[in-house]
Amino acid sequence: MTNPSPDSIAPSLDLIEELAREAVATLPDPWRGPATQVVLRVEDFAPDEILEAMDLHDPFELTGLYEGTPLTEKSVSDQPMHPDLVWIFRRPILDEWAERGDVSMAELVTHVVVHELAHHFGWSDEDIARIDRWWE
């Protein structure tokens, strides 16, 4: 039996994580250093408690999420409860990738990672939308 072509099977959690780490590693200075301090977590879907907290009923609506305190709001007197975290959700990314059909998996994962890291840097969704014309 021959192994399937890498292009004929859905990317694994490990491959999505590898693409996400590559996105962080290729960020320009001054963003790369602080971005490497954020924990990356790749799961198939967002946990139920996250979906409930965001009032989302369809787990395919969320491709990524930043969980933490933006750098612009941090204080040296803060006692961190947990490290800043970027969640990447594989199945919604796969669906979006298949529906779009005009970007590579690496481009889509990079977009999601950079969008979530932008929140870590203190940018709002509106700030990100002004510079990121991804959806046009």
PDB file of C-alpha atoms in Angstrom:
ATOM      1  CA  MET A   1       0.000   0.000   0.000  1.00  0.00           C
ATOM      2  CA  THR A   2       1.333   3.435  -0.895  1.00  0.00           C
ATOM      3  CA  ASN A   3       1.214   6.395   1.417  1.00  0.00           C
ATOM      4  CA  PRO A   4      -1.255   9.135   0.471  1.00  0.00           C
ATOM      5  CA  SER A   5       0.097  12.328  -1.023  1.00  0.00           C
ATOM      6  CA  PRO A   6       0.529  15.076   1.599  1.00  0.00           C
ATOM      7  CA  ASP A   7      -1.832  17.196  -0.514  1.00  0.00           C
ATOM      8  CA  SER A   8      -4.604  14.583  -0.340  1.00  0.00           C
ATOM      9  CA  ILE A   9      -5.000  14.441   3.440  1.00  0.00           C
ATOM     10  CA  ALA A  10      -6.055  17.072   5.948  1.00  0.00           C
ATOM     11  CA  PRO A  11      -3.141  18.687   7.798  1.00  0.00           C
ATOM     12  CA  SER A  12      -2.619  17.276  11.285  1.00  0.00           C
ATOM     13  CA  LEU A  13      -2.566  19.239  14.523  1.00  0.00           C
ATOM     14  CA  ASP A  14       1.226  18.883  14.458  1.00  0.00           C
ATOM     15  CA  LEU A  15       1.502  20.397  10.984  1.00  0.00           C
ATOM     16  CA  ILE A  16      -0.777  23.314  11.932  1.00  0.00           C
ATOM     17  CA  GLU A  17       1.402  23.904  14.998  1.00  0.00           C
ATOM     18  CA  GLU A  18       4.538  23.776  12.854  1.00  0.00           C
ATOM     19  CA  LEU A  19       3.056  26.378  10.479  1.00  0.00           C
ATOM     20  CA  ALA A  20       2.055  28.560  13.453  1.00  0.00           C
ATOM     21  CA  ARG A  21       5.556  28.392  14.957  1.00  0.00           C
ATOM     22  CA  GLU A  22       7.057  29.217  11.575  1.00  0.00           C
ATOM     23  CA  ALA A  23       4.785  32.275  11.367  1.00  0.00           C
ATOM     24  CA  VAL A  24       6.102  33.485  14.728  1.00  0.00           C
ATOM     25  CA  ALA A  25       9.730  32.744  13.818  1.00  0.00           C
ATOM     26  CA  THR A  26       9.495  34.807  10.638  1.00  0.00           C
ATOM     27  CA  LEU A  27       7.937  37.907  12.219  1.00  0.00           C
ATOM     28  CA  PRO A  28      10.079  41.017  11.806  1.00  0.00           C
ATOM     29  CA  ASP A  29      11.706  42.768  14.735  1.00  0.00           C
ATOM     30  CA  PRO A  30      10.485  44.214  17.079  1.00  0.00           C
ATOM     31  CA  TRP A  31       7.492  41.812  17.058  1.00  0.00           C
ATOM     32  CA  ARG A  32       9.288  38.439  16.941  1.00  0.00           C
ATOM     33  CA  GLY A  33      10.810  38.611  20.447  1.00  0.00           C
ATOM     34  CA  PRO A  34       7.605  39.339  22.352  1.00  0.00           C
ATOM     35  CA  ALA A  35       5.661  36.902  20.152  1.00  0.00           C
ATOM     36  CA  THR A  36       7.963  34.047  21.137  1.00  0.00           C
ATOM     37  CA  GLN A  37       6.882  34.570  24.762  1.00  0.00           C
ATOM     38  CA  VAL A  38       3.265  33.685  23.908  1.00  0.00           C
ATOM     39  CA  VAL A  39       2.220  30.051  24.271  1.00  0.00           C
ATOM     40  CA  LEU A  40       0.759  28.515  21.103  1.00  0.00           C
ATOM     41  CA  ARG A  41      -1.953  25.916  21.586  1.00  0.00           C
ATOM     42  CA  VAL A  42      -3.461  24.053  18.639  1.00  0.00           C
ATOM     43  CA  GLU A  43      -6.723  22.160  19.079  1.00  0.00           C
ATOM     44  CA  ASP A  44      -9.349  20.853  16.690  1.00  0.00           C
ATOM     45  CA  PHE A  45     -12.027  23.161  18.140  1.00  0.00           C
ATOM     46  CA  ALA A  46     -12.358  25.777  20.852  1.00  0.00           C
ATOM     47  CA  PRO A  47     -13.315  24.295  24.229  1.00  0.00           C
ATOM     48  CA  ASP A  48     -17.014  24.562  25.086  1.00  0.00           C
ATOM     49  CA  GLU A  49     -16.343  27.056  27.887  1.00  0.00           C
ATOM     50  CA  ILE A  50     -14.670  29.450  25.423  1.00  0.00           C
ATOM     51  CA  LEU A  51     -17.531  29.153  22.944  1.00  0.00           C
ATOM     52  CA  GLU A  52     -20.059  29.745  25.725  1.00  0.00           C
ATOM     53  CA  ALA A  53     -18.140  32.771  27.080  1.00  0.00           C
ATOM     54  CA  MET A  54     -18.088  34.268  23.563  1.00  0.00           C
ATOM     55  CA  ASP A  55     -21.765  33.359  22.986  1.00  0.00           C
ATOM     56  CA  LEU A  56     -20.828  31.314  19.915  1.00  0.00           C
ATOM     57  CA  HIS A  57     -23.062  28.388  19.007  1.00  0.00           C
ATOM     58  CA  ASP A  58     -21.050  27.087  16.050  1.00  0.00           C
ATOM     59  CA  PRO A  59     -17.475  25.975  16.806  1.00  0.00           C
ATOM     60  CA  PHE A  60     -16.578  26.569  13.140  1.00  0.00           C
ATOM     61  CA  GLU A  61     -16.946  30.343  13.707  1.00  0.00           C
ATOM     62  CA  LEU A  62     -13.672  30.613  15.652  1.00  0.00           C
ATOM     63  CA  THR A  63     -10.316  29.988  13.952  1.00  0.00           C
ATOM     64  CA  GLY A  64      -8.143  31.506  16.680  1.00  0.00           C
ATOM     65  CA  LEU A  65      -8.199  33.390  19.959  1.00  0.00           C
ATOM     66  CA  TYR A  66      -5.809  35.455  22.052  1.00  0.00           C
ATOM     67  CA  GLU A  67      -6.123  34.862  25.779  1.00  0.00           C
ATOM     68  CA  GLY A  68      -4.096  37.138  28.006  1.00  0.00           C
ATOM     69  CA  THR A  69      -3.312  40.738  28.803  1.00  0.00           C
ATOM     70  CA  PRO A  70      -2.157  42.884  25.872  1.00  0.00           C
ATOM     71  CA  LEU A  71       1.337  44.304  26.247  1.00  0.00           C
ATOM     72  CA  THR A  72      -0.126  47.820  26.241  1.00  0.00           C
ATOM     73  CA  GLU A  73      -2.076  46.975  29.421  1.00  0.00           C
ATOM     74  CA  LYS A  74       0.586  45.065  31.356  1.00  0.00           C
ATOM     75  CA  SER A  75       2.149  46.459  34.490  1.00  0.00           C
ATOM     76  CA  VAL A  76       5.245  45.315  36.356  1.00  0.00           C
ATOM     77  CA  SER A  77       3.074  45.123  39.462  1.00  0.00           C
ATOM     78  CA  ASP A  78       0.676  42.621  37.844  1.00  0.00           C
ATOM     79  CA  GLN A  79       0.801  39.048  39.056  1.00  0.00           C
ATOM     80  CA  PRO A  80       0.212  36.916  35.954  1.00  0.00           C
ATOM     81  CA  MET A  81      -2.302  34.124  36.530  1.00  0.00           C
ATOM     82  CA  HIS A  82      -1.146  32.201  33.448  1.00  0.00           C
ATOM     83  CA  PRO A  83       1.002  32.871  30.395  1.00  0.00           C
ATOM     84  CA  ASP A  84      -0.443  34.705  27.416  1.00  0.00           C
ATOM     85  CA  LEU A  85      -1.858  32.188  24.983  1.00  0.00           C
ATOM     86  CA  VAL A  86      -2.812  32.058  21.314  1.00  0.00           C
ATOM     87  CA  TRP A  87      -5.283  29.324  20.485  1.00  0.00           C
ATOM     88  CA  ILE A  88      -5.377  28.004  16.923  1.00  0.00           C
ATOM     89  CA  PHE A  89      -8.384  25.889  15.942  1.00  0.00           C
ATOM     90  CA  ARG A  90      -7.603  23.376  13.207  1.00  0.00           C
ATOM     91  CA  ARG A  91     -11.045  22.291  11.984  1.00  0.00           C
ATOM     92  CA  PRO A  92     -12.437  25.822  11.432  1.00  0.00           C
ATOM     93  CA  ILE A  93      -9.178  26.722   9.652  1.00  0.00           C
ATOM     94  CA  LEU A  94      -9.511  23.655   7.418  1.00  0.00           C
ATOM     95  CA  ASP A  95     -13.089  24.589   6.559  1.00  0.00           C
ATOM     96  CA  GLU A  96     -12.158  28.181   5.767  1.00  0.00           C
ATOM     97  CA  TRP A  97      -9.191  27.026   3.678  1.00  0.00           C
ATOM     98  CA  ALA A  98     -11.396  24.650   1.659  1.00  0.00           C
ATOM     99  CA  GLU A  99     -14.133  27.290   1.196  1.00  0.00           C
ATOM    100  CA  ARG A 100     -11.709  30.023   0.121  1.00  0.00           C
ATOM    101  CA  GLY A 101      -9.631  27.949  -2.240  1.00  0.00           C
ATOM    102  CA  ASP A 102      -7.380  30.939  -2.975  1.00  0.00           C
ATOM    103  CA  VAL A 103      -4.751  30.733  -0.214  1.00  0.00           C
ATOM    104  CA  SER A 104      -2.306  28.110   0.982  1.00  0.00           C
ATOM    105  CA  MET A 105      -2.678  26.482   4.377  1.00  0.00           C
ATOM    106  CA  ALA A 106       0.539  28.236   5.472  1.00  0.00           C
ATOM    107  CA  GLU A 107      -0.878  31.636   4.451  1.00  0.00           C
ATOM    108  CA  LEU A 108      -4.129  31.048   6.333  1.00  0.00           C
ATOM    109  CA  VAL A 109      -2.440  29.794   9.504  1.00  0.00           C
ATOM    110  CA  THR A 110      -0.013  32.730   9.366  1.00  0.00           C
ATOM    111  CA  HIS A 111      -2.921  35.144   8.999  1.00  0.00           C
ATOM    112  CA  VAL A 112      -4.728  33.678  12.039  1.00  0.00           C
ATOM    113  CA  VAL A 113      -1.556  33.654  14.162  1.00  0.00           C
ATOM    114  CA  VAL A 114      -0.615  37.226  13.240  1.00  0.00           C
ATOM    115  CA  HIS A 115      -4.177  38.427  13.875  1.00  0.00           C
ATOM    116  CA  GLU A 116      -4.183  36.890  17.363  1.00  0.00           C
ATOM    117  CA  LEU A 117      -0.684  38.156  18.146  1.00  0.00           C
ATOM    118  CA  ALA A 118      -1.803  41.642  17.104  1.00  0.00           C
ATOM    119  CA  HIS A 119      -4.231  41.491  20.048  1.00  0.00           C
ATOM    120  CA  HIS A 120      -1.259  40.580  22.275  1.00  0.00           C
ATOM    121  CA  PHE A 121       0.456  43.745  21.023  1.00  0.00           C
ATOM    122  CA  GLY A 122      -2.628  45.750  22.020  1.00  0.00           C
ATOM    123  CA  TRP A 123      -4.299  46.224  18.643  1.00  0.00           C
ATOM    124  CA  SER A 124      -8.079  46.170  18.401  1.00  0.00           C
ATOM    125  CA  ASP A 125      -9.990  44.314  15.667  1.00  0.00           C
ATOM    126  CA  GLU A 126     -10.554  47.723  14.044  1.00  0.00           C
ATOM    127  CA  ASP A 127      -6.804  48.501  14.104  1.00  0.00           C
ATOM    128  CA  ILE A 128      -6.044  45.131  12.524  1.00  0.00           C
ATOM    129  CA  ALA A 129      -8.732  45.567   9.845  1.00  0.00           C
ATOM    130  CA  ARG A 130      -7.243  48.933   8.817  1.00  0.00           C
ATOM    131  CA  ILE A 131      -3.887  47.379   7.947  1.00  0.00           C
ATOM    132  CA  ASP A 132      -4.911  43.828   7.046  1.00  0.00           C
ATOM    133  CA  ARG A 133      -6.897  43.671   3.819  1.00  0.00           C
ATOM    134  CA  TRP A 134      -7.122  39.862   4.031  1.00  0.00           C
ATOM    135  CA  TRP A 135     -10.894  39.696   3.507  1.00  0.00           C
ATOM    136  CA  GLU A 136     -11.058  41.997   0.465  1.00  0.00           C
TER     137      GLU A 136
END
